[in-house]
Coordinates of C-alpha atoms and ligand atoms in Angstrom, one line a residue:
M1 CA -22.2 4.1 -13.3
A2 CA -19.1 3.1 -15.2
Q3 CA -17.7 6.6 -15.3
R4 CA -17.2 6.6 -11.6
D5 CA -15.1 3.4 -11.8
H6 CA -13.1 4.8 -14.7
E7 CA -12.4 8.4 -13.9
P8 CA -10.9 10.4 -16.6
A9 CA -7.1 10.7 -16.6
A10 CA -5.6 13.8 -15.0
T11 CA -4.2 14.7 -18.4
P12 CA -6.2 14.3 -21.6
R13 CA -5.2 11.3 -23.6
R14 CA -4.4 11.7 -27.3
S15 CA -4.2 8.0 -28.1
R16 CA -7.5 6.3 -28.7
A17 CA -8.8 2.9 -29.6
G18 CA -5.6 1.1 -28.9
R19 CA -3.4 3.4 -31.0
T20 CA -0.3 3.9 -29.0
G21 CA 1.1 7.3 -28.7
G22 CA 3.2 9.5 -26.4
S23 CA 5.2 7.7 -23.7
G24 CA 3.7 4.3 -23.0
P25 CA 0.4 2.9 -23.9
L26 CA 0.0 1.3 -20.4
D27 CA 1.1 4.4 -18.4
E28 CA -2.5 5.3 -17.5
Y29 CA -3.3 1.7 -16.6
R30 CA -0.2 1.4 -14.3
R31 CA -0.8 4.8 -12.7
R32 CA -4.2 3.7 -11.5
R33 CA -3.0 0.5 -9.9
D34 CA -0.6 -0.6 -7.2
P35 CA 0.5 -4.2 -7.9
R36 CA 0.9 -4.7 -4.2
R37 CA -2.8 -4.0 -3.6
T38 CA -4.6 -5.4 -6.6
P39 CA -4.6 -9.0 -8.0
E40 CA -4.9 -7.5 -11.5
P41 CA -1.9 -8.1 -13.8
V42 CA 0.5 -5.2 -13.9
P43 CA 3.2 -6.3 -16.3
A44 CA 6.4 -4.5 -16.9
G45 CA 8.6 -4.7 -19.9
P46 CA 7.9 -4.4 -23.6
L47 CA 4.5 -5.1 -25.1
P48 CA 3.9 -8.6 -26.5
R49 CA 3.2 -9.1 -30.1
G50 CA -0.1 -10.7 -30.9
D51 CA -2.4 -11.3 -33.9
D52 CA -4.9 -8.5 -32.9
D53 CA -7.6 -11.1 -32.8
T54 CA -8.4 -11.8 -29.1
F55 CA -11.4 -10.3 -27.4
V56 CA -12.8 -10.6 -23.9
I57 CA -15.9 -9.3 -22.2
Q58 CA -15.7 -9.1 -18.4
E59 CA -18.7 -8.6 -16.1
H60 CA -17.6 -6.1 -13.6
H61 CA -19.6 -5.8 -10.4
A62 CA -18.1 -2.5 -9.4
R63 CA -19.8 0.5 -7.9
R64 CA -22.2 0.0 -10.7
L65 CA -22.5 -3.2 -12.7
H66 CA -21.0 -2.9 -16.2
W67 CA -19.4 -5.0 -18.9
D68 CA -15.9 -4.3 -20.1
L69 CA -15.3 -5.1 -23.8
R70 CA -11.6 -5.5 -24.6
L71 CA -10.0 -6.0 -28.0
E72 CA -6.4 -6.9 -28.4
R73 CA -4.7 -4.4 -30.6
G74 CA -1.1 -3.4 -30.9
G75 CA 0.1 -5.3 -27.9
V76 CA -2.6 -4.0 -25.5
L77 CA -6.3 -4.4 -25.0
A78 CA -8.3 -1.5 -26.2
S79 CA -11.2 -1.2 -23.7
W80 CA -14.7 0.1 -23.3
A81 CA -17.0 0.0 -20.2
V82 CA -20.5 -0.8 -21.4
P83 CA -23.0 -0.1 -18.6
R84 CA -25.8 -2.1 -20.2
G85 CA -23.7 -4.7 -22.0
L86 CA -23.6 -5.4 -25.7
P87 CA -27.0 -5.3 -27.4
A88 CA -28.3 -8.6 -28.7
D89 CA -30.5 -6.9 -31.2
P90 CA -29.6 -4.5 -34.0
G91 CA -31.1 -1.0 -34.0
V92 CA -30.1 -0.3 -30.4
N93 CA -27.2 2.0 -29.5
R94 CA -25.7 1.6 -26.1
L95 CA -23.2 3.7 -24.3
A96 CA -19.6 2.4 -24.3
V97 CA -17.2 4.5 -22.3
H98 CA -13.7 4.3 -23.7
T99 CA -11.3 3.5 -20.9
E100 CA -7.6 3.1 -20.6
D101 CA -5.8 0.4 -22.5
H102 CA -5.2 -2.8 -20.5
P103 CA -2.4 -5.2 -20.8
V104 CA -3.1 -8.3 -22.9
E105 CA -2.6 -10.4 -19.7
Y106 CA -5.9 -8.9 -18.6
A107 CA -7.8 -11.1 -21.1
T108 CA -7.7 -14.0 -18.6
F109 CA -8.2 -12.1 -15.4
S110 CA -11.0 -12.7 -13.1
G111 CA -11.1 -12.0 -9.4
E112 CA -11.8 -9.6 -6.6
I113 CA -10.4 -6.1 -6.7
P114 CA -10.2 -5.0 -3.1
T115 CA -12.3 -2.2 -1.6
G116 CA -10.7 1.2 -2.0
E117 CA -8.8 0.2 -5.1
Y118 CA -9.6 1.4 -8.6
G119 CA -12.5 -0.6 -10.0
A120 CA -13.1 -2.3 -6.6
G121 CA -15.5 -5.3 -7.0
T122 CA -15.8 -8.6 -8.6
M123 CA -14.6 -9.2 -12.2
T124 CA -15.7 -12.4 -14.1
I125 CA -15.1 -13.4 -17.7
W126 CA -18.4 -13.2 -19.4
D127 CA -17.2 -14.2 -22.8
R128 CA -14.0 -14.7 -24.7
G129 CA -13.1 -15.5 -28.2
T130 CA -11.5 -14.2 -31.3
Y131 CA -12.5 -11.3 -33.5
R132 CA -11.9 -9.9 -36.9
T133 CA -11.4 -6.2 -37.6
E134 CA -13.4 -4.7 -40.4
E135 CA -12.6 -1.1 -39.7
W136 CA -10.4 0.6 -37.1
T137 CA -10.0 4.4 -37.0
E138 CA -9.6 6.8 -34.1
H139 CA -13.4 7.3 -34.1
K140 CA -14.9 4.1 -35.3
V141 CA -14.2 0.4 -34.8
T142 CA -16.2 -2.3 -36.6
V143 CA -15.5 -5.9 -35.6
E144 CA -16.9 -9.3 -35.9
L145 CA -16.9 -11.1 -32.5
R146 CA -16.7 -14.9 -32.4
G147 CA -17.4 -15.8 -28.8
E148 CA -19.4 -18.4 -27.0
R149 CA -22.2 -16.0 -26.0
V150 CA -21.7 -13.2 -28.5
A151 CA -21.3 -13.9 -32.1
G152 CA -21.8 -11.1 -34.7
R153 CA -20.7 -7.8 -36.1
Y154 CA -20.6 -4.8 -33.8
A155 CA -19.8 -1.1 -34.5
L156 CA -18.3 1.2 -31.9
F157 CA -18.2 4.9 -32.7
A158 CA -17.1 8.0 -30.8
T159 CA -19.7 10.6 -30.0
D160 CA -18.4 12.9 -27.3
G161 CA -14.9 12.5 -26.0
R162 CA -14.7 9.2 -24.1
N163 CA -18.3 8.5 -24.7
W164 CA -18.8 6.0 -27.6
L165 CA -21.8 4.1 -28.7
V166 CA -22.0 0.4 -29.6
R167 CA -24.5 -1.2 -31.8
R168 CA -25.1 -4.6 -33.3
L169 CA -25.0 -4.8 -37.1
D170 CA -26.2 -8.4 -37.5
P171 CA -29.6 -9.9 -36.8
P172 CA -29.7 -11.6 -33.4
S173 CA -27.7 -14.9 -33.2
D174 CA -30.7 -16.8 -32.1
P175 CA -33.4 -16.5 -34.9
D176 CA -36.1 -17.7 -32.5
R177 CA -35.3 -15.0 -30.0
V178 CA -38.3 -13.0 -28.9
P179 CA -37.5 -9.4 -27.7
V180 CA -38.4 -8.6 -24.1
P181 CA -41.9 -7.0 -24.1
D182 CA -42.1 -3.4 -23.0
T183 CA -45.4 -3.9 -21.2
V184 CA -47.3 -6.9 -19.8
A185 CA -50.8 -6.7 -18.3
P186 CA -50.8 -9.0 -15.2
M187 CA -53.0 -12.0 -15.1
L188 CA -55.7 -11.7 -12.4
A189 CA -57.2 -14.2 -10.0
T190 CA -60.8 -15.2 -9.5
R191 CA -62.1 -14.5 -6.1
Q192 CA -63.8 -17.3 -4.2
A193 CA -64.6 -18.1 -0.6
R194 CA -63.2 -21.6 -0.2
L195 CA -59.9 -23.2 -1.2
P196 CA -60.3 -24.9 -4.6
R197 CA -60.5 -28.6 -5.3
P198 CA -58.8 -30.9 -6.1
A199 CA -56.3 -29.5 -3.6
E200 CA -53.3 -31.3 -5.2
A201 CA -53.9 -29.5 -8.6
Y202 CA -52.8 -26.3 -6.9
R203 CA -50.0 -24.8 -5.0
Y204 CA -50.5 -22.0 -2.6
E205 CA -49.0 -18.6 -1.9
V206 CA -49.6 -15.9 0.6
D207 CA -51.6 -12.9 -0.7
W208 CA -49.3 -10.2 0.7
G209 CA -51.7 -7.3 0.0
G210 CA -48.9 -5.4 -1.7
E211 CA -48.9 -3.5 -5.0
R212 CA -49.0 -5.8 -8.0
A213 CA -46.0 -5.1 -10.2
I214 CA -44.5 -6.6 -13.4
G215 CA -40.6 -6.5 -13.2
F216 CA -38.5 -6.1 -16.3
V217 CA -34.9 -7.2 -15.8
A218 CA -32.2 -6.3 -18.3
S219 CA -28.5 -5.5 -17.8
G220 CA -28.8 -6.1 -14.1
R221 CA -31.4 -3.4 -13.7
L222 CA -35.0 -4.0 -12.6
R223 CA -37.9 -1.7 -13.8
L224 CA -41.2 -2.2 -12.0
A225 CA -44.5 -1.4 -13.7
G226 CA -47.8 -1.3 -11.9
A227 CA -50.9 -3.1 -13.2
D228 CA -51.9 0.1 -15.1
G229 CA -48.4 0.7 -16.3
T230 CA -47.3 3.2 -13.7
D231 CA -43.6 3.2 -13.0
L232 CA -43.0 1.8 -9.6
T233 CA -39.2 1.4 -10.0
D234 CA -37.5 1.7 -6.6
R235 CA -33.7 2.0 -6.6
R236 CA -33.4 0.1 -3.3
V237 CA -35.1 -2.9 -5.0
S238 CA -33.5 -2.6 -8.5
R239 CA -30.0 -2.9 -7.2
A240 CA -30.8 -6.5 -6.2
A241 CA -31.2 -7.3 -9.9
E242 CA -27.4 -6.8 -10.4
A243 CA -27.0 -10.4 -9.2
L244 CA -28.9 -11.4 -12.4
G245 CA -26.1 -10.1 -14.5
A246 CA -27.0 -10.1 -18.2
T247 CA -30.1 -12.2 -17.7
E248 CA -33.2 -10.8 -19.5
A249 CA -36.4 -11.6 -17.7
V250 CA -39.9 -10.5 -17.1
L251 CA -41.2 -11.2 -13.6
D252 CA -44.6 -11.0 -11.9
G253 CA -44.9 -10.2 -8.2
E254 CA -45.9 -7.8 -5.5
L255 CA -44.1 -4.8 -4.1
V256 CA -44.5 -5.0 -0.3
T257 CA -42.9 -3.2 2.7
L258 CA -41.1 -5.5 5.1
D259 CA -39.5 -4.1 8.2
G260 CA -39.8 -0.6 6.6
A261 CA -38.0 -1.5 3.4
P262 CA -39.5 -2.2 0.0
V263 CA -39.2 -5.8 -1.2
Y264 CA -40.3 -7.1 -4.5
V265 CA -41.8 -10.5 -3.8
V266 CA -41.5 -12.5 -7.1
S267 CA -44.0 -15.3 -7.9
D268 CA -43.8 -15.9 -11.6
L269 CA -41.5 -15.8 -14.6
L270 CA -43.0 -14.7 -17.9
H271 CA -39.9 -14.3 -20.2
L272 CA -36.4 -15.6 -19.9
D273 CA -33.5 -14.7 -22.2
G274 CA -35.4 -14.4 -25.5
A275 CA -38.0 -17.0 -24.7
D276 CA -41.7 -16.3 -24.0
L277 CA -42.8 -18.5 -21.1
T278 CA -46.4 -17.5 -20.8
G279 CA -47.6 -20.6 -22.7
R280 CA -45.7 -23.0 -20.5
P281 CA -47.3 -24.6 -17.4
Q282 CA -47.0 -22.9 -14.1
E283 CA -44.8 -25.6 -12.6
E284 CA -42.3 -25.2 -15.4
R285 CA -42.3 -21.4 -15.0
W286 CA -41.7 -21.8 -11.3
A287 CA -38.8 -24.3 -11.8
L288 CA -37.1 -21.7 -14.1
L289 CA -37.8 -18.9 -11.6
D290 CA -36.3 -20.9 -8.7
R291 CA -33.0 -21.0 -10.6
L292 CA -32.7 -17.2 -10.7
P293 CA -30.4 -15.7 -8.0
L294 CA -32.9 -13.4 -6.3
T295 CA -31.4 -11.6 -3.4
G296 CA -31.8 -8.5 -1.2
G297 CA -34.8 -6.4 -2.2
C298 CA -35.9 -9.1 -4.6
Q299 CA -37.3 -12.2 -3.0
L300 CA -38.9 -15.4 -4.2
A301 CA -42.5 -15.8 -3.0
P302 CA -42.7 -18.9 -0.8
R303 CA -45.2 -21.5 -2.2
F304 CA -46.7 -24.4 -0.3
D305 CA -48.6 -27.6 -1.0
D306 CA -50.9 -27.3 2.0
G307 CA -53.5 -24.6 1.3
L308 CA -55.1 -24.8 4.8
A309 CA -51.8 -24.2 6.5
V310 CA -51.2 -21.1 4.4
R311 CA -54.7 -19.8 5.1
D312 CA -54.1 -20.3 8.9
A313 CA -50.7 -18.6 8.7
A314 CA -52.2 -15.7 6.7
R315 CA -54.9 -15.2 9.2
E316 CA -52.5 -15.3 12.1
R317 CA -50.3 -12.6 10.5
G318 CA -53.3 -10.4 9.5
L319 CA -52.6 -10.9 5.7
P320 CA -55.5 -10.7 3.3
G321 CA -55.6 -14.3 2.1
V322 CA -54.3 -17.1 0.0
L323 CA -53.6 -17.4 -3.7
A324 CA -54.2 -20.8 -5.1
K325 CA -52.5 -21.4 -8.5
R326 CA -53.1 -24.4 -10.8
R327 CA -49.8 -26.2 -11.4
D328 CA -50.6 -26.9 -15.1
A329 CA -52.0 -23.4 -16.1
P330 CA -50.4 -21.1 -18.6
Y331 CA -50.1 -17.4 -17.9
R332 CA -52.8 -15.3 -19.6
P333 CA -51.7 -11.7 -19.6
G334 CA -54.6 -9.3 -18.8
E335 CA -57.1 -12.0 -18.2
R336 CA -59.0 -12.9 -15.0
S337 CA -58.4 -16.6 -14.9
T338 CA -60.0 -19.4 -13.1
A339 CA -56.6 -21.1 -12.8
W340 CA -55.8 -18.6 -10.0
K341 CA -58.1 -18.3 -7.0
R342 CA -57.9 -15.6 -4.5
V343 CA -59.3 -16.9 -1.2
P344 CA -59.7 -14.2 1.5
V345 CA -59.2 -15.2 5.1
Ligands
MN1 MN1 -14.6 -2.1 -15.4

């Protein structure tokens, strides 16, 4: 969680939201960093003068993935760590932990903060641009962000000490955006004794005999739901979704145990970043799925053109069978479809 990477200062801060007070606005920033150990900028000297209109959002793969929102204000970057990232839709409040002011030089920083240092991990620039201030008080900040990925009005407001909330005030930037569904009933296969024909209309996967699970990916977290909606989320598996960053996706797959560890074997992609893919042909869904960086406890299900070879391999390994999937078929949630055949060995 972000709080672990941004521990509260030893002494309570009185300045907030970029308002400079006391000794120096970057004192806390400097106190937490040794310029000999971190590649982060640690500038000395007076604060630069700017137009209070630059913003940056950094994706920070630290102890826990979070996004750092920084707004240039009064010669520093007022900063919040947002564990789930900025919401794309209005009506959702997300935690934004107010953190120490950063130097304006930080707006172009990306790199590796070494293990053992404050905020250790990888920092990349997720978005950058300009912003316009609508309101800026000690407890509330309303801005309009004009970035490449984020464009719109956002309100940040203090709730409890360093804990703020952030919400989007505008409708989503993409009017065609479909919100990620909360539940999806998995499509089911028709059972049959022989491999289907014509063979080339299908591709083949191993039936792992695991637990069917729909995976909901958002903010680098993976929630797994069983066919009946039971929560199957496993922390060891969900951490793997951090590699997906801000990608929003709905996956279909099986939760299996390999070498004693749970692995989510992913075979289909039903939703990607605001687009419903269920009506698209299987081949197209696979092509998009193949581009996702699945790692660790999240693995891509291997698929093959030769059904007979998969059946032989399954038999050899004592696995239940083969799944044959038509290359041109849409995904029909909750339906038992003839486009998918389950062939036991
Ligand atoms: Mn951070």
